[in-house]
PDB file of C-alpha atoms in Angstrom:
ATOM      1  CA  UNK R   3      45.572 -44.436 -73.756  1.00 40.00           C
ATOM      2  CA  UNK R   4      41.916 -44.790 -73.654  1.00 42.00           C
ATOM      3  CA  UNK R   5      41.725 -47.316 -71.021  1.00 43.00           C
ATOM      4  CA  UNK R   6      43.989 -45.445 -68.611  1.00 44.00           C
ATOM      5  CA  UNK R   7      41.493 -41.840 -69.090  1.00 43.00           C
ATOM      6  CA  UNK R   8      38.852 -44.152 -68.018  1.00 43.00           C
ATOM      7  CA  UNK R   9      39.652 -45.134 -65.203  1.00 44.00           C
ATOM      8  CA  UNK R  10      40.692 -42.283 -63.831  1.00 44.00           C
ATOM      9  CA  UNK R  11      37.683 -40.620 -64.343  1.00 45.00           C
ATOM     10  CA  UNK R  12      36.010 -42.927 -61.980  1.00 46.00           C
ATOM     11  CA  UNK R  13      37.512 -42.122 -59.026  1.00 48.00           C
ATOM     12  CA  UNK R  14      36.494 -38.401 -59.326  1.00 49.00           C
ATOM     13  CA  UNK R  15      32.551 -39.247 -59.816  1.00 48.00           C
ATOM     14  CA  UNK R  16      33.060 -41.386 -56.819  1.00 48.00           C
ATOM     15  CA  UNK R  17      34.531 -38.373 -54.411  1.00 49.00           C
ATOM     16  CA  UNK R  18      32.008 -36.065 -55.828  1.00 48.00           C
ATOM     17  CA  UNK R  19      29.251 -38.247 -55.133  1.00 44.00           C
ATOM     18  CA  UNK R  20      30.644 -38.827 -51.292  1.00 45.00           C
ATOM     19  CA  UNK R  21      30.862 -34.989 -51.240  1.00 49.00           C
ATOM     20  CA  UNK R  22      27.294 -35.052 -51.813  1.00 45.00           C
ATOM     21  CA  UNK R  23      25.843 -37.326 -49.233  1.00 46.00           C
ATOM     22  CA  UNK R  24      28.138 -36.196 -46.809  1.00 45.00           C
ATOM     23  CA  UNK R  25      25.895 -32.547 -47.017  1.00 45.00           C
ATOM     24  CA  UNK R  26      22.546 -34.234 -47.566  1.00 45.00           C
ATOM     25  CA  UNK R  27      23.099 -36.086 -43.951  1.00 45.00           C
ATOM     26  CA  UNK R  28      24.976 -33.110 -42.408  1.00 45.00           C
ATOM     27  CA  UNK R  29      21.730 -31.082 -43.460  1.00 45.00           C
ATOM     28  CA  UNK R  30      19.437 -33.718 -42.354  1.00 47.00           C
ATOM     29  CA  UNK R  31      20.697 -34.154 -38.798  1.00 47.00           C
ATOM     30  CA  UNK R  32      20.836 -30.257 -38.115  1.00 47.00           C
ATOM     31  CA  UNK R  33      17.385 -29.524 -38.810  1.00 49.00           C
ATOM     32  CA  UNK R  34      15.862 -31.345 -36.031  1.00 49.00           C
ATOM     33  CA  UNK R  35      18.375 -30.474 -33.353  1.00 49.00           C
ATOM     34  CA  UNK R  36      16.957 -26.444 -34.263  1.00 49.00           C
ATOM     35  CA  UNK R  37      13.204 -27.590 -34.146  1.00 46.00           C
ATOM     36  CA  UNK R  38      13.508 -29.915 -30.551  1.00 48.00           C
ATOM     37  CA  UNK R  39      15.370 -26.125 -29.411  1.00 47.00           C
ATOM     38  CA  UNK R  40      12.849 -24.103 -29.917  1.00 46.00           C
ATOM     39  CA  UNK R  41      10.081 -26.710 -28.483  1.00 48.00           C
ATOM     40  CA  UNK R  42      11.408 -26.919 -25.055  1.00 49.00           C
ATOM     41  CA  UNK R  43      12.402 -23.497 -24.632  1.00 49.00           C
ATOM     42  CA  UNK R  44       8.665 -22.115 -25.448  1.00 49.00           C
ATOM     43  CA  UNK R  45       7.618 -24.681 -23.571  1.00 47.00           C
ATOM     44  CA  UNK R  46       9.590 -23.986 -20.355  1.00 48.00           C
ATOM     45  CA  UNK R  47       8.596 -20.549 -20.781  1.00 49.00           C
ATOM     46  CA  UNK R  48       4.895 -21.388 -20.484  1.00 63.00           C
ATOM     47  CA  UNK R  49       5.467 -23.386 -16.834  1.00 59.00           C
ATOM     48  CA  UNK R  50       6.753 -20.432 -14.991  1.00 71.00           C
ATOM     49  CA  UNK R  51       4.042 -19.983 -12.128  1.00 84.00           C
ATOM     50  CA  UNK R  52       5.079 -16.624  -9.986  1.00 83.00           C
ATOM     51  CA  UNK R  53       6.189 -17.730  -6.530  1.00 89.00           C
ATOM     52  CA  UNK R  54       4.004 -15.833  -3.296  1.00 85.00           C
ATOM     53  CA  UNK R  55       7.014 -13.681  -2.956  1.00 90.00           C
ATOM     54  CA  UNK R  56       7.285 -12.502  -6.262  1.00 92.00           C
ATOM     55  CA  UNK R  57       3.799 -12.132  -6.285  1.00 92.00           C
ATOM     56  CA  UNK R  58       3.775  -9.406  -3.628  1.00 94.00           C
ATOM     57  CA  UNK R  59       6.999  -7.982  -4.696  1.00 94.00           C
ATOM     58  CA  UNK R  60       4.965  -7.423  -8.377  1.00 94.00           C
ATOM     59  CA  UNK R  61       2.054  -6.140  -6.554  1.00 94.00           C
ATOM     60  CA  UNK R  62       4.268  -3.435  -4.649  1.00 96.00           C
ATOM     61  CA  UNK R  63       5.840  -2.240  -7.678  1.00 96.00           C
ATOM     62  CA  UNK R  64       2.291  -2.099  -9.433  1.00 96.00           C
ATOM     63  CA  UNK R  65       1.128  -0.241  -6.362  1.00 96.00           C
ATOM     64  CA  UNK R  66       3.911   1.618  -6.555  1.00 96.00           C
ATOM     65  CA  UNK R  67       2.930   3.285  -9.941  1.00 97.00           C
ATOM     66  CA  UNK R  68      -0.974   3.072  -9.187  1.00 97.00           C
ATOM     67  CA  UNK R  69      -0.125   5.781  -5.840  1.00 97.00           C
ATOM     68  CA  UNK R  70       1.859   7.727  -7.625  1.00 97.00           C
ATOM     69  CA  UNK R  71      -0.908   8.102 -10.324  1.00 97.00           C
ATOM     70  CA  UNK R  72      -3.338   8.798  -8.115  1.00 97.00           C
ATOM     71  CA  UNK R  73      -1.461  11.531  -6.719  1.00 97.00           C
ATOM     72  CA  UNK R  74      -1.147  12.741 -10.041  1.00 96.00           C
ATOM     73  CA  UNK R  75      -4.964  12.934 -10.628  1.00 95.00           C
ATOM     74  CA  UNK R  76      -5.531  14.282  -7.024  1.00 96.00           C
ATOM     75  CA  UNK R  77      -3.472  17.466  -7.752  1.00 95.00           C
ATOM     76  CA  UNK R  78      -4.263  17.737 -11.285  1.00 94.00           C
ATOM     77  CA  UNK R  79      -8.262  16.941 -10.869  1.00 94.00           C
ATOM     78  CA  UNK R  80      -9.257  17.616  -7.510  1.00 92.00           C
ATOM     79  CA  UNK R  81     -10.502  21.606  -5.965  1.00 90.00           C
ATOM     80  CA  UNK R  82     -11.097  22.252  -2.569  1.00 91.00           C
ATOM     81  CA  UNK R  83     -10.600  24.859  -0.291  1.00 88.00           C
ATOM     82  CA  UNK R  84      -8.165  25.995   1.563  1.00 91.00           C
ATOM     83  CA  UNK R  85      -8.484  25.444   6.221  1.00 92.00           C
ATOM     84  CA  UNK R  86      -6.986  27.022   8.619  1.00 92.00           C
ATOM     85  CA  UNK R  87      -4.436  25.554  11.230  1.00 93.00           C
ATOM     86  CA  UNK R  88      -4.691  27.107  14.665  1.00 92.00           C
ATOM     87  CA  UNK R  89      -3.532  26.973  17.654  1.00 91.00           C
ATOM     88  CA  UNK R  90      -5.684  27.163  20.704  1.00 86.00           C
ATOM     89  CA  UNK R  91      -5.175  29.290  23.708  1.00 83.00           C
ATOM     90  CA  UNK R  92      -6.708  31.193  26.377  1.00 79.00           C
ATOM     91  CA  UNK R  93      -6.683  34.768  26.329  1.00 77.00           C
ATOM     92  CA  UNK R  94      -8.132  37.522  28.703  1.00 72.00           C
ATOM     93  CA  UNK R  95     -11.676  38.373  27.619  1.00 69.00           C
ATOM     94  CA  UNK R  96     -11.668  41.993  28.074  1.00 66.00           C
ATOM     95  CA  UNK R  97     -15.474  42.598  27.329  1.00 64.00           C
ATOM     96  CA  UNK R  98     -16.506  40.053  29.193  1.00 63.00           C
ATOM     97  CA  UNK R  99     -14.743  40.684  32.205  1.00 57.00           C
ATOM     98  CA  UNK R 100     -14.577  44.907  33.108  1.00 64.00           C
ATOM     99  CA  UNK R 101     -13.943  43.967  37.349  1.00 68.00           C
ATOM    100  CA  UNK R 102     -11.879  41.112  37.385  1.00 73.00           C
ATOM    101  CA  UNK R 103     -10.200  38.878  35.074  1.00 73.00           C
ATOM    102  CA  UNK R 104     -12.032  36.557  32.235  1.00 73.00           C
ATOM    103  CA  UNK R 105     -10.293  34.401  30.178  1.00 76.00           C
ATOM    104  CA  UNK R 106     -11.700  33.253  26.924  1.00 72.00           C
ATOM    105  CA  UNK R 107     -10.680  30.688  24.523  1.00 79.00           C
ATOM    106  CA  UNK R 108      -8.281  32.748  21.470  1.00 81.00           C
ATOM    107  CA  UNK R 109      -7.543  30.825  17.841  1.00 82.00           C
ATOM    108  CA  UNK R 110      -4.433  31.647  16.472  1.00 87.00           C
ATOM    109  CA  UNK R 111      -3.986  31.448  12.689  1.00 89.00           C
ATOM    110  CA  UNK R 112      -0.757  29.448  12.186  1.00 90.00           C
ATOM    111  CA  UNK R 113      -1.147  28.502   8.212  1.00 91.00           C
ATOM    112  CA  UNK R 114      -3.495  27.641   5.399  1.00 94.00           C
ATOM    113  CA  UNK R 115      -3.383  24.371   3.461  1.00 94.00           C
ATOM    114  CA  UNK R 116      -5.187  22.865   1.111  1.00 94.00           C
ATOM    115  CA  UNK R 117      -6.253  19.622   2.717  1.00 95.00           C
ATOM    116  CA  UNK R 118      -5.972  17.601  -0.703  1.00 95.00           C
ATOM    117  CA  UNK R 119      -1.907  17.931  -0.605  1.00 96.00           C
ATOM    118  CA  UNK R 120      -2.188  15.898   2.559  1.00 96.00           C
ATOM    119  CA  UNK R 121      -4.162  12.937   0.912  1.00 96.00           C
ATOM    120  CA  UNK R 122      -1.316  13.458  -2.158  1.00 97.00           C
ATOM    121  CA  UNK R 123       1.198  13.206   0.756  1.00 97.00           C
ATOM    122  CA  UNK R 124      -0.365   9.462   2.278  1.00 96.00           C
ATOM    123  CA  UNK R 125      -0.476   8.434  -1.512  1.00 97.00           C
ATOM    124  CA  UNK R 126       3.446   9.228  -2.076  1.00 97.00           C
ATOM    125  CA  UNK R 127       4.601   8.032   1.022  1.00 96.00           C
ATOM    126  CA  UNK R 128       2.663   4.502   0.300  1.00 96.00           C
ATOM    127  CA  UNK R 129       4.153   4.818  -2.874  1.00 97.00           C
ATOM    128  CA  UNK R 130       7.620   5.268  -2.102  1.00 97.00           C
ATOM    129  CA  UNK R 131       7.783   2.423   0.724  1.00 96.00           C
ATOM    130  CA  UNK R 132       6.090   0.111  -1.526  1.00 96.00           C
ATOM    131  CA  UNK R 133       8.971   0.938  -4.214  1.00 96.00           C
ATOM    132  CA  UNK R 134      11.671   0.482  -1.225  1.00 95.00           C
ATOM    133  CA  UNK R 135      10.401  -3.137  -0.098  1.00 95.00           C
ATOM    134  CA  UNK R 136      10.118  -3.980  -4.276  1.00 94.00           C
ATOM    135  CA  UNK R 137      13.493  -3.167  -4.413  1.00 95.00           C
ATOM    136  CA  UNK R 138      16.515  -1.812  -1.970  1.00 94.00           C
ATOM    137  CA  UNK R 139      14.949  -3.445   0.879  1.00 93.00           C
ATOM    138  CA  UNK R 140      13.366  -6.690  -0.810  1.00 93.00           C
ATOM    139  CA  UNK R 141      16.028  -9.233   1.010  1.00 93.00           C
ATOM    140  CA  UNK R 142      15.008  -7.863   4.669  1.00 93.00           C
ATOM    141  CA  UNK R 143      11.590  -7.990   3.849  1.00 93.00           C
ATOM    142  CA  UNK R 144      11.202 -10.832   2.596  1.00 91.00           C
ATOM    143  CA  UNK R 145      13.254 -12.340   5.769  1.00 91.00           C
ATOM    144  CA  UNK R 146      10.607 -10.784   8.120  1.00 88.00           C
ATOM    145  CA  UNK R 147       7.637 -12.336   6.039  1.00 88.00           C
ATOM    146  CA  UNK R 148       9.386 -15.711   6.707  1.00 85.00           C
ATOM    147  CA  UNK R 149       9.446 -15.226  10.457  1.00 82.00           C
ATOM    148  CA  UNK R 150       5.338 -14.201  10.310  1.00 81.00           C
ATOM    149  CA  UNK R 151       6.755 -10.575  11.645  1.00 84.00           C
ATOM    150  CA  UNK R 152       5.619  -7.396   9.368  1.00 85.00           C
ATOM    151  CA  UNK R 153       7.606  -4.476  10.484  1.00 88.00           C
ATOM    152  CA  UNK R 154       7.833  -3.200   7.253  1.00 92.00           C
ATOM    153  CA  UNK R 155       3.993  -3.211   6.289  1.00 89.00           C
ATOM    154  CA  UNK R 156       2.900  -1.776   9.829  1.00 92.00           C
ATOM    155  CA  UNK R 157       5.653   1.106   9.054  1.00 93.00           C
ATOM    156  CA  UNK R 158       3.984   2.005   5.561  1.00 93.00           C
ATOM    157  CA  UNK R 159       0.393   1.558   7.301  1.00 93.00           C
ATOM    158  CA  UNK R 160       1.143   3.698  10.407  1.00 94.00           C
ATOM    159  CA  UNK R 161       2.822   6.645   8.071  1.00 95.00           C
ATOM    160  CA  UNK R 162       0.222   6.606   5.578  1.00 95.00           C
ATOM    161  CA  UNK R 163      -2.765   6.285   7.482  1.00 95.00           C
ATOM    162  CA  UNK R 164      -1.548   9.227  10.250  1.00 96.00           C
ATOM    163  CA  UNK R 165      -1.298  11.194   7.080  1.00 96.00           C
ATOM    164  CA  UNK R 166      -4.916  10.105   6.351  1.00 96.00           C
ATOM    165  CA  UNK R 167      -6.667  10.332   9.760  1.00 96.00           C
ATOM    166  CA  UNK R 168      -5.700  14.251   9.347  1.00 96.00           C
ATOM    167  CA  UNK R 169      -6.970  14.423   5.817  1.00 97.00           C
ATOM    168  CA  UNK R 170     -10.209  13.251   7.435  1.00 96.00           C
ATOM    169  CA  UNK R 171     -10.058  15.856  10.263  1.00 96.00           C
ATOM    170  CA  UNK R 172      -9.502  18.501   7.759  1.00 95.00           C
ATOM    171  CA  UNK R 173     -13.038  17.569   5.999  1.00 94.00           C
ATOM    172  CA  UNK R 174     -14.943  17.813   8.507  1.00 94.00           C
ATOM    173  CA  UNK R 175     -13.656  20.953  10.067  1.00 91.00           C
ATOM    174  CA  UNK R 176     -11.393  19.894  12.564  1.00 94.00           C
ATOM    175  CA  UNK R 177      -8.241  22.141  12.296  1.00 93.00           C
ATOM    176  CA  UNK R 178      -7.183  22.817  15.477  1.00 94.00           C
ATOM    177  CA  UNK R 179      -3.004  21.449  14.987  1.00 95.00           C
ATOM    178  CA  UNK R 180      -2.728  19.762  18.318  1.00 94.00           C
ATOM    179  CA  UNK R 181      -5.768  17.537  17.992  1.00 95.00           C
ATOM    180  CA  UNK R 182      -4.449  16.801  14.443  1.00 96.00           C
ATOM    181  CA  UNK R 183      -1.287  16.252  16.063  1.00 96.00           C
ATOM    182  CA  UNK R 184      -2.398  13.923  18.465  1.00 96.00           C
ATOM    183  CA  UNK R 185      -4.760  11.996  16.006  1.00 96.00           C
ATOM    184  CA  UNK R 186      -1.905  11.416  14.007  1.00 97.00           C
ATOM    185  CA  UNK R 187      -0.006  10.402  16.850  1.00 97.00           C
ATOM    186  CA  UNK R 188      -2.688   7.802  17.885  1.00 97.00           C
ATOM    187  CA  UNK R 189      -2.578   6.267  14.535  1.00 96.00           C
ATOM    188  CA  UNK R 190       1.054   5.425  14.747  1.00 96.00           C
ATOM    189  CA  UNK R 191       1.091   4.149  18.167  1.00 96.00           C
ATOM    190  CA  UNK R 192      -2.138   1.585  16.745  1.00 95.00           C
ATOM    191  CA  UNK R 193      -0.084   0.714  13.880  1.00 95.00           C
ATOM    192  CA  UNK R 194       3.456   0.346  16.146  1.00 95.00           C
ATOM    193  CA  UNK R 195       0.964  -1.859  18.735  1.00 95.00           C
ATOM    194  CA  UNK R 196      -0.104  -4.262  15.788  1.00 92.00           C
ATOM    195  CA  UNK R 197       3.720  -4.474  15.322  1.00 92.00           C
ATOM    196  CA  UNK R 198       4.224  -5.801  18.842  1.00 92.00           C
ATOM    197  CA  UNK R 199       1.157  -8.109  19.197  1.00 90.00           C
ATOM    198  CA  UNK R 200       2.357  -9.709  15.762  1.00 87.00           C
ATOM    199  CA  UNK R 201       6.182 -10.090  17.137  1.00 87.00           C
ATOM    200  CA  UNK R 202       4.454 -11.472  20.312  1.00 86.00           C
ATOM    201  CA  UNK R 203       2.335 -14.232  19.026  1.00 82.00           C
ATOM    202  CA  UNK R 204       4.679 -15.320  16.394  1.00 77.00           C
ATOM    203  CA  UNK R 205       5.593 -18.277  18.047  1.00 75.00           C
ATOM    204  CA  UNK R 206       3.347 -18.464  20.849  1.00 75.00           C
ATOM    205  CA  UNK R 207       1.352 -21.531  21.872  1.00 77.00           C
ATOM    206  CA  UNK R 208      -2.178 -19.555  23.251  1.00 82.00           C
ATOM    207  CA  UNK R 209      -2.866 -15.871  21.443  1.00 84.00           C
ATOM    208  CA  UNK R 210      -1.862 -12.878  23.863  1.00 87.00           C
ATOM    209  CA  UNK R 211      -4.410 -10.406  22.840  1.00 91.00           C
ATOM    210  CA  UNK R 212      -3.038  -7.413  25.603  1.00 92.00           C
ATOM    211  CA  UNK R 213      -1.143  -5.643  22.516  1.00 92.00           C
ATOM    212  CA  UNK R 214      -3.667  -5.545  19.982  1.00 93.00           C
ATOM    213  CA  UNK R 215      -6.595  -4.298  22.305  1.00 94.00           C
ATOM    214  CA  UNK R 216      -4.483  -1.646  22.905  1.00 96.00           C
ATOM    215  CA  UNK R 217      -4.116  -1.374  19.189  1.00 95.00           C
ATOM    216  CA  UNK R 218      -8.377  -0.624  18.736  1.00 93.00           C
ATOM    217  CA  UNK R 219      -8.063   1.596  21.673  1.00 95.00           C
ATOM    218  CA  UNK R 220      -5.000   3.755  19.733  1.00 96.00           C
ATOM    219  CA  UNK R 221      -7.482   3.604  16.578  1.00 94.00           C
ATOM    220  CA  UNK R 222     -10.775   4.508  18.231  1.00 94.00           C
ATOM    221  CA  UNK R 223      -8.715   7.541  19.747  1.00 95.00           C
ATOM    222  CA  UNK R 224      -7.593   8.570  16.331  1.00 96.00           C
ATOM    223  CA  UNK R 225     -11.192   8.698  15.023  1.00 96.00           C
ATOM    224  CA  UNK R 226     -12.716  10.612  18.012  1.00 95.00           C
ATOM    225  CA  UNK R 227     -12.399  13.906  16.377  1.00 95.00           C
ATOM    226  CA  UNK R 228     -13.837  12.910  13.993  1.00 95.00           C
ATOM    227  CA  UNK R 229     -16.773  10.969  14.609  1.00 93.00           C
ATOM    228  CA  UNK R 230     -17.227  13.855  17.573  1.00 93.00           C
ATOM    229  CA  UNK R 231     -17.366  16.773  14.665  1.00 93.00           C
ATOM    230  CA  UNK R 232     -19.952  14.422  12.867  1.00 92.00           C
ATOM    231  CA  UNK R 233     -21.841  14.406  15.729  1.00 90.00           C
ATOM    232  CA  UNK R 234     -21.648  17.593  16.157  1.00 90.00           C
ATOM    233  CA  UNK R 235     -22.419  19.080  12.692  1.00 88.00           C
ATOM    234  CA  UNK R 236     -25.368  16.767  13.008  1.00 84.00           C
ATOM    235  CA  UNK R 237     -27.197  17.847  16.008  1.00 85.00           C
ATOM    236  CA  UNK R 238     -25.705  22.047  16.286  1.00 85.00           C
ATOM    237  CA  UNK R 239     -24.884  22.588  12.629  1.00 77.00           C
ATOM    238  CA  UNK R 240     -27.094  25.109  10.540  1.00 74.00           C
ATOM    239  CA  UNK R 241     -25.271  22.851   7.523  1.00 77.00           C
ATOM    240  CA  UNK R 242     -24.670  18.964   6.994  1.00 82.00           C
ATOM    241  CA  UNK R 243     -21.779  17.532   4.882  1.00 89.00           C
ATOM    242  CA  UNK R 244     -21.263  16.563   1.731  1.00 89.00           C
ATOM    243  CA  UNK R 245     -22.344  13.073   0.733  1.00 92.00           C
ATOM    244  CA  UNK R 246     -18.808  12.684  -0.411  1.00 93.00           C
ATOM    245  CA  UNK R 247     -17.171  13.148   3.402  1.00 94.00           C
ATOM    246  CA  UNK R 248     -19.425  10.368   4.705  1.00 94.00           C
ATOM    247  CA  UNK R 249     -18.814   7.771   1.714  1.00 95.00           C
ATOM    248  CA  UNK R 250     -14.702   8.710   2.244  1.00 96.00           C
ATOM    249  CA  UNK R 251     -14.924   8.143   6.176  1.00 95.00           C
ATOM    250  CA  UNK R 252     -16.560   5.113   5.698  1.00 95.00           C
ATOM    251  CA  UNK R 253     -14.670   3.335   3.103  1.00 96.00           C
ATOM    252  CA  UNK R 254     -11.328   4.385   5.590  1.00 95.00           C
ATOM    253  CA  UNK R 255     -13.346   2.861   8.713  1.00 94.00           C
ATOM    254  CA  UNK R 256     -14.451  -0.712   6.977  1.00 94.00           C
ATOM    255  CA  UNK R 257     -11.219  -1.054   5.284  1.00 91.00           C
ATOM    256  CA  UNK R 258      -9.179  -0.204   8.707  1.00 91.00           C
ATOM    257  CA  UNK R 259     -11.865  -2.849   9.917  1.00 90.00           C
ATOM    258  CA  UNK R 260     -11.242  -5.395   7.673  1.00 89.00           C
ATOM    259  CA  UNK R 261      -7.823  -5.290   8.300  1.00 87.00           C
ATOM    260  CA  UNK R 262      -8.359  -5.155  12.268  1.00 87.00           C
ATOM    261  CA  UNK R 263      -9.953  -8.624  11.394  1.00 87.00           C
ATOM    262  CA  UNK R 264      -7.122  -9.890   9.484  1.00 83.00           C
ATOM    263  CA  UNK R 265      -4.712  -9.333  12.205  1.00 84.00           C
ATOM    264  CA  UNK R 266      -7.011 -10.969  14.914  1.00 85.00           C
ATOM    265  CA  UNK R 267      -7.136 -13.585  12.751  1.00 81.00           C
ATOM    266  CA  UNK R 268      -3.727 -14.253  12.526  1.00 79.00           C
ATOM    267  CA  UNK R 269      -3.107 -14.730  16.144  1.00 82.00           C
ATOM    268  CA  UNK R 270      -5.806 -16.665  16.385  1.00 80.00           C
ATOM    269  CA  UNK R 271      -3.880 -18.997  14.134  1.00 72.00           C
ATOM    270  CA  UNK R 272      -0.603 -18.602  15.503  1.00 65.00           C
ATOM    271  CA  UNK R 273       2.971 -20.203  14.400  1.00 57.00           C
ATOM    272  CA  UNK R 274       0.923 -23.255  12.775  1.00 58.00           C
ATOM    273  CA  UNK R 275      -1.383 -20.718  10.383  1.00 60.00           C
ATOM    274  CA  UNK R 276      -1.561 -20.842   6.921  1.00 60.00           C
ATOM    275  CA  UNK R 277       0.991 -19.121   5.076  1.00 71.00           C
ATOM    276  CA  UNK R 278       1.674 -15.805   5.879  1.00 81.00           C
ATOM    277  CA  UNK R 279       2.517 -14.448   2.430  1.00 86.00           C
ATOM    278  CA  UNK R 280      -1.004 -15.112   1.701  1.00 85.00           C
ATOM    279  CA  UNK R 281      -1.893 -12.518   4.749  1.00 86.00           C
ATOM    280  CA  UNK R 282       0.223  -9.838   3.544  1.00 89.00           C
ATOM    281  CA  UNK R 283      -0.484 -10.132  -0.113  1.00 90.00           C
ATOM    282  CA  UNK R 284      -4.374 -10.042   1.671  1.00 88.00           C
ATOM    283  CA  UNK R 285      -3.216  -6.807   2.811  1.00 91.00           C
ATOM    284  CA  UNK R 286      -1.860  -4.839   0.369  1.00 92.00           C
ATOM    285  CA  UNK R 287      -4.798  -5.692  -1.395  1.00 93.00           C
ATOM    286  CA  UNK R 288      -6.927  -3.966   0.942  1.00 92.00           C
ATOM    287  CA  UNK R 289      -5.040  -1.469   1.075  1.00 93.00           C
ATOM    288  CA  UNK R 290      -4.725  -0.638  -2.682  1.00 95.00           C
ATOM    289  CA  UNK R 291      -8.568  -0.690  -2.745  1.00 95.00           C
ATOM    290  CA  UNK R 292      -9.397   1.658  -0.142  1.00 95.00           C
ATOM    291  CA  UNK R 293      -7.303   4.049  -1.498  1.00 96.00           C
ATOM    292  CA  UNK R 294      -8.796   3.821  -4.857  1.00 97.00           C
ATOM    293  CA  UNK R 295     -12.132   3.923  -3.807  1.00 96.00           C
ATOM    294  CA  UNK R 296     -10.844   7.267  -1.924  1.00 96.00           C
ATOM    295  CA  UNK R 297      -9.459   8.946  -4.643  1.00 96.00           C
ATOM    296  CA  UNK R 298     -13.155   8.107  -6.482  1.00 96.00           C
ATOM    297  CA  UNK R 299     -14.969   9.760  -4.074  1.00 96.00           C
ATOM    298  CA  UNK R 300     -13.138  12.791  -3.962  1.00 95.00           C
ATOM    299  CA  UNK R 301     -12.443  12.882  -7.298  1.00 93.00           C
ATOM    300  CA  UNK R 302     -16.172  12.522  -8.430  1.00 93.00           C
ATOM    301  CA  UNK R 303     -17.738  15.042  -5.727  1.00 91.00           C
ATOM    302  CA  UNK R 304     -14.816  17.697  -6.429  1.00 84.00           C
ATOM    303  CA  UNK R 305     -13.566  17.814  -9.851  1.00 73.00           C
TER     304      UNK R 305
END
C-alpha cells in the first residue's frame, strides 16, 4: 500500500512543475515582443518629414486662422472715420453762368463707409480661399502646382488685393466710386495677366515677357490714384498724412514688388526651374507678412 501512494504522487509534482515552466517561458517570450512594439512605432513617428505639399497646405490652413484673426482685431481694435462715396457729374453752374450755360463739376453723395470694413473684407476673402485650397479644392490645386500653373493663387491675390488697392484710396482721400472702381478693376486684370504669362512660359524654351509687362502696366494703373493724391496732398494740401498711411502704402508697394520679382524670376527659369512648390510656398509667405505688418500699422496709429 505504501509503495503504490508513492508513486503516484510523483507523477503529479512532475505535471505541476511542467505547468510551471510552461508560464515562466510563455511570460518570458511576451515581454520583449511589447518592448521591440513600442520602439519602432516611436521611432517611425519621429522620421515623418512634411512633404512641400503638405507644407503649403499647413501654411494655408494656418493662414487661414491668422486672417480671420486679424479681421477680428481690425473690427474690434481699430477707429476711423467714416468717407464718402460719390459719384461725379457735371451740372449747370447757375452762378457762374447768368447769359449762357456753365457747367460745373457736381459730387453726389452715394454712401458712407467706414474704410476699415474693406481691409476686414481683403482679410476674409484671403481667408476663406486659403481654407478652400486647404481643403474642398486641395486635389485641383495641387494638380495645377504640378504643371508650374497658379490659377488658384493669382485668383486669391487679384480678389484680395482689388479689395486692398481701394482700402488705400480710401486713406488718402480718394472716394470718388468710379476711380475706385476702376483701380480695383486694374488690379484684377494685373493679377489675371500674371495668370497668362505663367500658363505661357510653362513650358516654353525662351521667356515671353509680352503678358507680364502688361501685368506692371495693370499695377502701376491701380496705384495712380494714389500716388497722384500723395502728390497732391503734398504740394496743395494745407495738411499732410498720417505717418501711418505712408508706412501702410509702402509695405503694400515692396511686398507687391517682391512678388513682381518672384514671378519674373520664374520665367526666367522656365520648365527646367527649381521646384515650384518652393515658389508658391515663397508666396504665401509674402503674402502673410504684408498683411501682418498692415494690420500693425493700422492697428498701432488707430486704436
Amino acid at each position: 500500500m505504501a509503495t503504490t501512494t508513492s508513486k503516484s504522487k510523483k507523477p503529479a509534482s512532475a505535471s505541476k512543475a511542467a505547468k510551471v515552466t510552461k508560464k515562466t517561458k510563455t511570460t518570458k517570450v511576451t515581454k520583449p515582443a511589447k518592448t521591440t512594439a513600442v520602439k519602432t512605432t516611436t521611432s517611425s513617428s519621429r522620421k515623418a518629414p512634411l512633404t512641400p505639399l503638405e507644407r503649403i497646405r499647413s501654411l494655408h490652413l494656418s493662414s487661414a486662422v491668422v486672417y480671420t484673426l486679424f479681421a477680428g482685431v481690425v473690427i474690434g481694435f481699430v477707429s476711423m472715420a467714416q468717407s464718402a462715396i460719390t459719384l461725379t457729374i457735371s451740372a449747370r453752374d447757375e452762378f457762374a453762368g447768368q447769359d449762357k450755360v456753365v457747367l460745373g463739376t457736381a459730387h453726389e453723395v452715394l454712401y458712407n463707409i467706414d474704410p476699415k470694413y474693406v481691409l476686414v473684407a481683403s482679410l476674409l476673402v484671403s481667408a476663406v480661399l486659403s481654407l478652400f485650397l486647404a481643403t474642398k479644392l486641395r486635389a485641383r490645386y495641387e494638380t495645377t502646382l504640378a504643371g508650374r500653373i497658379s490659377g488658384f493663387r493669382w485668383m486669391s491675390f487679384g480678389l484680395s488685393a482689388a479689395l486692398t488697392v481701394v482700402f488705400l484710396n480710401l486713406l488718402v482721400g480718394v472716394n470718388d466710386i468710379s476711380t475706385l472702381k476702376l483701380s480695383a478693376a486694374a488690379m484684377l486684370l494685373a493679377a489675371v495677366l500674371s495668370w497668362v504669362a505663367e500658363r505661357d512660359n510653362a513650358k516654353a524654351r525662351q521667356p515671353r515677357w509680352l503678358a507680364y509687362i502688361f501685368a506692371w502696366v495693370a499695377g502701376l494703373t491701380a496705384f495712380a490714384p494714389i500716388l497722384g493724391s500723395l502728390a497732391g496732398t503734398s504740394i496743395w494740401g494745407m495738411e499732410r498724412f498720417g505717418w501711418h498711411v505712408y508706412a501702410v502704402i509702402g509695405v503694400i508697394v515692396l511686398g507687391y514688388v517682391v512678388m513682381a520679382i518672384a514671378a519674373a524670376n520664374v520665367l526666367k527659369a522656365g520648365a527646367a526651374g527649381r521646384d515650384y512648390t518652393g515658389i508658391e510656398e515663397a508666396y504665401l509667405r509674402a503674402d502673410l507678412l504684408v498683411k501682418f505688418l498692415v494690420v500693425l500699422i493700422i492697428l498701432t496709429a488707430l486704436q
